[in-house]
Structures are given as C-alpha cells and as structure tokens.
PDB file of C-alpha atoms in Angstrom:
ATOM      1  CA  ARG A   1      -6.045  29.471 -18.831  1.00 85.00           C
ATOM      2  CA  SER A   2      -2.643  27.484 -18.694  1.00 90.00           C
ATOM      3  CA  LEU A   3      -1.066  31.057 -17.224  1.00 94.00           C
ATOM      4  CA  LYS A   4      -2.905  30.764 -14.068  1.00 91.00           C
ATOM      5  CA  ILE A   5      -3.414  34.623 -14.464  1.00 95.00           C
ATOM      6  CA  ASP A   6      -5.448  35.218 -10.578  1.00 93.00           C
ATOM      7  CA  ASN A   7      -4.592  38.658 -10.355  1.00 96.00           C
ATOM      8  CA  LYS A   8      -6.668  40.980 -11.888  1.00 97.00           C
ATOM      9  CA  GLY A   9      -4.705  44.239 -11.621  1.00 98.00           C
ATOM     10  CA  ALA A  10      -1.720  42.276 -12.494  1.00 98.00           C
ATOM     11  CA  VAL A  11       1.392  43.883 -14.788  1.00 98.00           C
ATOM     12  CA  ILE A  12       2.307  41.519 -17.702  1.00 98.00           C
ATOM     13  CA  ALA A  13       4.950  41.789 -20.371  1.00 98.00           C
ATOM     14  CA  ASP A  14       4.847  40.202 -23.758  1.00 98.00           C
ATOM     15  CA  ILE A  15       8.367  39.887 -24.782  1.00 98.00           C
ATOM     16  CA  GLY A  16       8.121  39.984 -28.355  1.00 96.00           C
ATOM     17  CA  ALA A  17       4.607  41.181 -29.123  1.00 97.00           C
ATOM     18  CA  GLY A  18       4.169  41.635 -32.705  1.00 95.00           C
ATOM     19  CA  SER A  19       1.059  42.762 -33.363  1.00 94.00           C
ATOM     20  CA  GLY A  20       0.152  41.746 -30.157  1.00 95.00           C
ATOM     21  CA  TYR A  21      -2.003  38.577 -30.657  1.00 96.00           C
ATOM     22  CA  PHE A  22      -1.396  37.239 -27.068  1.00 97.00           C
ATOM     23  CA  THR A  23      -1.115  41.079 -25.563  1.00 97.00           C
ATOM     24  CA  ARG A  24      -4.636  41.611 -25.521  1.00 97.00           C
ATOM     25  CA  ARG A  25      -5.352  37.820 -24.837  1.00 96.00           C
ATOM     26  CA  LEU A  26      -3.118  39.007 -21.991  1.00 98.00           C
ATOM     27  CA  ALA A  27      -4.825  42.663 -21.481  1.00 98.00           C
ATOM     28  CA  ALA A  28      -8.018  41.313 -21.359  1.00 96.00           C
ATOM     29  CA  GLU A  29      -7.126  38.974 -18.384  1.00 97.00           C
ATOM     30  CA  VAL A  30      -6.350  41.848 -16.365  1.00 98.00           C
ATOM     31  CA  PRO A  31      -8.316  44.881 -17.067  1.00 97.00           C
ATOM     32  CA  GLU A  32      -7.078  46.142 -13.851  1.00 97.00           C
ATOM     33  CA  GLY A  33      -3.605  45.709 -14.523  1.00 98.00           C
ATOM     34  CA  LYS A  34      -1.134  46.847 -17.180  1.00 98.00           C
ATOM     35  CA  VAL A  35       0.380  44.656 -20.134  1.00 98.00           C
ATOM     36  CA  TYR A  36       3.810  46.144 -22.187  1.00 98.00           C
ATOM     37  CA  ALA A  37       3.728  45.304 -25.143  1.00 98.00           C
ATOM     38  CA  VAL A  38       7.744  45.015 -25.652  1.00 97.00           C
ATOM     39  CA  ASP A  39       9.245  44.390 -28.795  1.00 96.00           C
ATOM     40  CA  VAL A  40      12.741  46.003 -30.876  1.00 95.00           C
ATOM     41  CA  ASP A  41      10.328  46.687 -34.130  1.00 93.00           C
ATOM     42  CA  SER A  42       8.555  50.521 -33.607  1.00 92.00           C
ATOM     43  CA  THR A  43       5.946  49.595 -36.429  1.00 92.00           C
ATOM     44  CA  PHE A  44       4.265  47.022 -34.257  1.00 94.00           C
ATOM     45  CA  GLU A  45       4.695  50.030 -31.697  1.00 92.00           C
ATOM     46  CA  ASP A  46       2.285  51.780 -33.599  1.00 92.00           C
ATOM     47  CA  TYR A  47       0.242  49.184 -34.742  1.00 95.00           C
ATOM     48  CA  ILE A  48      -0.830  48.678 -31.112  1.00 96.00           C
ATOM     49  CA  LEU A  49      -1.029  52.220 -30.373  1.00 95.00           C
ATOM     50  CA  ASP A  50      -3.258  52.700 -32.968  1.00 95.00           C
ATOM     51  CA  ASN A  51      -5.669  50.141 -32.032  1.00 96.00           C
ATOM     52  CA  ARG A  52      -5.768  49.014 -28.530  1.00 96.00           C
ATOM     53  CA  GLU A  53      -8.711  51.100 -28.161  1.00 96.00           C
ATOM     54  CA  ALA A  54     -10.714  49.441 -29.964  1.00 96.00           C
ATOM     55  CA  TRP A  55      -9.332  46.660 -28.560  1.00 96.00           C
ATOM     56  CA  GLY A  56     -11.075  47.072 -25.465  1.00 96.00           C
ATOM     57  CA  THR A  57      -7.798  46.662 -24.200  1.00 96.00           C
ATOM     58  CA  PRO A  58      -6.506  50.844 -23.135  1.00 97.00           C
ATOM     59  CA  ASN A  59      -4.564  48.895 -20.804  1.00 98.00           C
ATOM     60  CA  ILE A  60      -1.399  48.107 -23.250  1.00 98.00           C
ATOM     61  CA  GLU A  61       1.489  50.040 -23.171  1.00 97.00           C
ATOM     62  CA  PRO A  62       3.902  49.620 -25.439  1.00 96.00           C
ATOM     63  CA  ARG A  63       7.798  49.183 -25.089  1.00 96.00           C
ATOM     64  CA  LEU A  64       9.836  49.316 -27.907  1.00 95.00           C
ATOM     65  CA  ALA A  65      12.837  47.387 -26.766  1.00 94.00           C
ATOM     66  CA  HIS A  66      16.571  46.696 -27.458  1.00 92.00           C
ATOM     67  CA  TYR A  67      17.799  43.378 -28.461  1.00 91.00           C
ATOM     68  CA  ASP A  68      19.643  43.171 -25.652  1.00 92.00           C
ATOM     69  CA  HIS A  69      17.031  44.859 -22.346  1.00 95.00           C
ATOM     70  CA  PRO A  70      13.854  44.745 -22.922  1.00 96.00           C
ATOM     71  CA  MET A  71      13.088  48.258 -21.343  1.00 96.00           C
ATOM     72  CA  LEU A  72      11.161  46.715 -18.065  1.00 97.00           C
ATOM     73  CA  PRO A  73      11.080  49.357 -15.217  1.00 97.00           C
ATOM     74  CA  ASP A  74      12.505  46.820 -11.831  1.00 97.00           C
ATOM     75  CA  GLY A  75      10.144  44.841  -9.484  1.00 97.00           C
ATOM     76  CA  ALA A  76       7.173  45.936 -11.315  1.00 97.00           C
ATOM     77  CA  VAL A  77       6.431  42.515 -13.444  1.00 98.00           C
ATOM     78  CA  HIS A  78       4.056  40.189 -12.218  1.00 98.00           C
ATOM     79  CA  LEU A  79       4.106  37.912 -15.314  1.00 98.00           C
ATOM     80  CA  VAL A  80       6.531  37.631 -17.909  1.00 98.00           C
ATOM     81  CA  LEU A  81       5.332  35.935 -21.397  1.00 98.00           C
ATOM     82  CA  THR A  82       7.435  34.998 -24.567  1.00 97.00           C
ATOM     83  CA  ALA A  83       6.151  33.042 -27.414  1.00 96.00           C
ATOM     84  CA  ASN A  84       8.914  32.389 -30.249  1.00 95.00           C
ATOM     85  CA  THR A  85      10.810  34.680 -29.132  1.00 94.00           C
ATOM     86  CA  TYR A  86      13.375  33.476 -27.176  1.00 95.00           C
ATOM     87  CA  SER A  87      15.277  31.884 -30.122  1.00 92.00           C
ATOM     88  CA  PHE A  88      16.208  35.722 -31.612  1.00 91.00           C
ATOM     89  CA  ILE A  89      17.156  37.041 -28.494  1.00 93.00           C
ATOM     90  CA  ARG A  90      21.044  38.342 -28.290  1.00 87.00           C
ATOM     91  CA  ASP A  91      23.085  37.120 -25.260  1.00 94.00           C
ATOM     92  CA  ARG A  92      20.027  35.724 -23.152  1.00 96.00           C
ATOM     93  CA  GLN A  93      21.621  35.448 -20.199  1.00 95.00           C
ATOM     94  CA  SER A  94      22.261  39.172 -19.916  1.00 96.00           C
ATOM     95  CA  TYR A  95      19.034  39.725 -21.311  1.00 97.00           C
ATOM     96  CA  PHE A  96      16.821  37.349 -18.999  1.00 98.00           C
ATOM     97  CA  GLY A  97      19.279  38.796 -16.246  1.00 97.00           C
ATOM     98  CA  LYS A  98      17.166  42.427 -16.771  1.00 97.00           C
ATOM     99  CA  VAL A  99      14.051  40.489 -17.086  1.00 98.00           C
ATOM    100  CA  ASN A 100      14.658  38.777 -13.281  1.00 97.00           C
ATOM    101  CA  ARG A 101      15.414  42.761 -12.043  1.00 97.00           C
ATOM    102  CA  ALA A 102      11.528  43.701 -13.475  1.00 98.00           C
ATOM    103  CA  LEU A 103       9.947  40.967 -11.581  1.00 98.00           C
ATOM    104  CA  VAL A 104       8.055  41.295  -8.548  1.00 97.00           C
ATOM    105  CA  ASP A 105       8.667  38.421  -6.157  1.00 95.00           C
ATOM    106  CA  GLY A 106       6.349  35.542  -6.903  1.00 95.00           C
ATOM    107  CA  GLY A 107       7.056  36.847 -10.419  1.00 97.00           C
ATOM    108  CA  ARG A 108       7.218  34.112 -13.450  1.00 98.00           C
ATOM    109  CA  VAL A 109       8.582  34.321 -16.712  1.00 98.00           C
ATOM    110  CA  VAL A 110       6.974  31.921 -19.418  1.00 98.00           C
ATOM    111  CA  ILE A 111       9.149  31.106 -22.814  1.00 98.00           C
ATOM    112  CA  ILE A 112       6.985  29.020 -25.401  1.00 98.00           C
ATOM    113  CA  ASP A 113       8.774  28.088 -28.583  1.00 97.00           C
ATOM    114  CA  TYR A 114       9.565  25.595 -31.274  1.00 96.00           C
ATOM    115  CA  ARG A 115      11.613  22.456 -30.377  1.00 96.00           C
ATOM    116  CA  PRO A 116      14.216  21.741 -32.804  1.00 95.00           C
ATOM    117  CA  GLU A 117      12.597  18.606 -33.923  1.00 95.00           C
ATOM    118  CA  ALA A 118       9.449  19.492 -34.331  1.00 94.00           C
ATOM    119  CA  GLN A 119       8.020  18.716 -37.866  1.00 92.00           C
ATOM    120  CA  VAL A 120       5.901  22.161 -38.200  1.00 90.00           C
ATOM    121  CA  PRO A 121       3.521  22.530 -40.909  1.00 86.00           C
ATOM    122  CA  HIS A 122       3.699  25.560 -43.861  1.00 78.00           C
ATOM    123  CA  LYS A 123       7.139  26.388 -42.810  1.00 78.00           C
ATOM    124  CA  ALA A 124       5.328  28.307 -39.545  1.00 79.00           C
ATOM    125  CA  ALA A 125       8.070  28.150 -37.779  1.00 88.00           C
ATOM    126  CA  PRO A 126      12.354  28.979 -38.218  1.00 87.00           C
ATOM    127  CA  GLU A 127      14.285  26.217 -39.452  1.00 89.00           C
ATOM    128  CA  ALA A 128      15.217  23.839 -37.043  1.00 90.00           C
ATOM    129  CA  ARG A 129      18.860  25.206 -36.467  1.00 90.00           C
ATOM    130  CA  PHE A 130      18.160  28.443 -35.191  1.00 92.00           C
ATOM    131  CA  ARG A 131      16.113  26.518 -32.853  1.00 95.00           C
ATOM    132  CA  VAL A 132      16.539  27.015 -29.315  1.00 96.00           C
ATOM    133  CA  ALA A 133      16.653  23.016 -27.538  1.00 97.00           C
ATOM    134  CA  GLU A 134      14.283  22.806 -24.206  1.00 97.00           C
ATOM    135  CA  ALA A 135      17.515  21.856 -22.195  1.00 97.00           C
ATOM    136  CA  ARG A 136      19.378  25.069 -22.929  1.00 97.00           C
ATOM    137  CA  VAL A 137      16.836  27.140 -22.379  1.00 98.00           C
ATOM    138  CA  VAL A 138      16.602  25.713 -19.208  1.00 98.00           C
ATOM    139  CA  GLU A 139      20.672  26.309 -18.807  1.00 97.00           C
ATOM    140  CA  GLU A 140      20.665  29.454 -19.511  1.00 97.00           C
ATOM    141  CA  MET A 141      17.960  30.622 -17.402  1.00 98.00           C
ATOM    142  CA  GLY A 142      19.376  29.338 -14.868  1.00 97.00           C
ATOM    143  CA  THR A 143      22.514  30.922 -15.706  1.00 96.00           C
ATOM    144  CA  ALA A 144      19.944  34.072 -15.351  1.00 97.00           C
ATOM    145  CA  GLY A 145      18.665  33.484 -12.079  1.00 96.00           C
ATOM    146  CA  PHE A 146      16.254  31.203 -13.073  1.00 98.00           C
ATOM    147  CA  SER A 147      14.839  27.515 -12.156  1.00 97.00           C
ATOM    148  CA  LEU A 148      12.230  25.793 -14.166  1.00 98.00           C
ATOM    149  CA  ASP A 149       8.804  25.894 -11.833  1.00 97.00           C
ATOM    150  CA  ARG A 150       7.373  23.425 -14.145  1.00 97.00           C
ATOM    151  CA  ALA A 151       6.580  21.828 -18.053  1.00 97.00           C
ATOM    152  CA  GLU A 152       3.623  21.914 -20.014  1.00 96.00           C
ATOM    153  CA  THR A 153       2.847  19.602 -22.365  1.00 95.00           C
ATOM    154  CA  PHE A 154       0.019  20.453 -24.321  1.00 97.00           C
ATOM    155  CA  LEU A 155       1.532  21.891 -27.639  1.00 96.00           C
ATOM    156  CA  PRO A 156       2.338  19.733 -30.684  1.00 95.00           C
ATOM    157  CA  TYR A 157       5.545  21.916 -31.696  1.00 96.00           C
ATOM    158  CA  GLN A 158       6.656  24.147 -29.066  1.00 97.00           C
ATOM    159  CA  TYR A 159       7.704  23.476 -25.923  1.00 98.00           C
ATOM    160  CA  TYR A 160       6.122  25.620 -22.662  1.00 98.00           C
ATOM    161  CA  LEU A 161       8.310  25.989 -19.642  1.00 98.00           C
ATOM    162  CA  VAL A 162       7.336  27.733 -16.511  1.00 98.00           C
ATOM    163  CA  PHE A 163      10.055  29.350 -14.564  1.00 98.00           C
ATOM    164  CA  THR A 164      10.346  31.579 -11.197  1.00 97.00           C
ATOM    165  CA  ARG A 165      13.675  33.347  -9.563  1.00 94.00           C
ATOM    166  CA  ALA A 166      16.270  30.641  -8.285  1.00 88.00           C
ATOM    167  CA  PRO A 167      16.284  30.359  -4.390  1.00 80.00           C
TER     168      PRO A 167
END
C-alpha cells in the first residue's frame, strides 16, 4: 500500500528480484501491466518462469541483468523497487543513471535497505560494514539524476526512500 500503485496497467521493475517475493505481489497490483523481475542470477529467472503461472501472475517477465546494467527498456517503467539490494550494486551512480533512462515521465524509484546502525535479529541482513547509509543513498541518487520525494519511517531496521527525477 505504501507504494501507492494506482495504475493497474503500470510497468514495474523489481531489481534484485531473487525468488520473486515482492515481484509476485507487485504483479498482482498491476494485472493489466507488467513486472520485470530483474536479477543477475539465472537460477532465479528459471524459478520465476517455472512458477509465474501457478502464482496467477503471468505478467511477470524475468530479466537477466548485469551487475552494471539493469537491462530495462528506455522510457518504459513507471516504478522501480529495489529491496535489500542497493549495497550489492556496483557503480551505483552509473547503474541508476541507466534506471533513470528506463523511467517514464513521473516515474519513481523506491529503495529499501538496511540501516548500518540497525541491530537486525537472526542475521537476516548483511553485516553493518556492508550496508549503505541513507544519506549516502540520497547523495548517490542525486548524482544519478534523482531527488528524494519522501522517506517513510515505518520499517524498524530499514530505510524506505522514494525518488523521482530531479528537475
């Protein structure tokens, strides 16, 4: 609900989709649209292809990406979500510059990731030294052509940042 997806025909990209936890939920929100399940691991691509029909989400399209490129079509995506993936992306300014080109006018990027200072139970997050601080994300995204639209505070261990193209 916090993503506020009103357009049932929207095109969404889930970067770092993995096994599709968020991908299939996003696909259910845009039954007339499409969700790109973007990941660098072909094992996940096969898993999603094998299961998307059973999930009732045939509108999922896996995209095998590169560490330096999301492999998204230019000017086609309404919303990009990356959850717990930002710190793993190489040369983030360049990468998100390519994400910027993939967005439609008015498109958004949502980044959810673990705060370095968060004491996450059960080792569910990378070690603090591998996490990226919220201020650094805002700075890097600014370099990639984005401005922070809003920050949500309801997650106990992660930041939730919504970006739009910088004017």
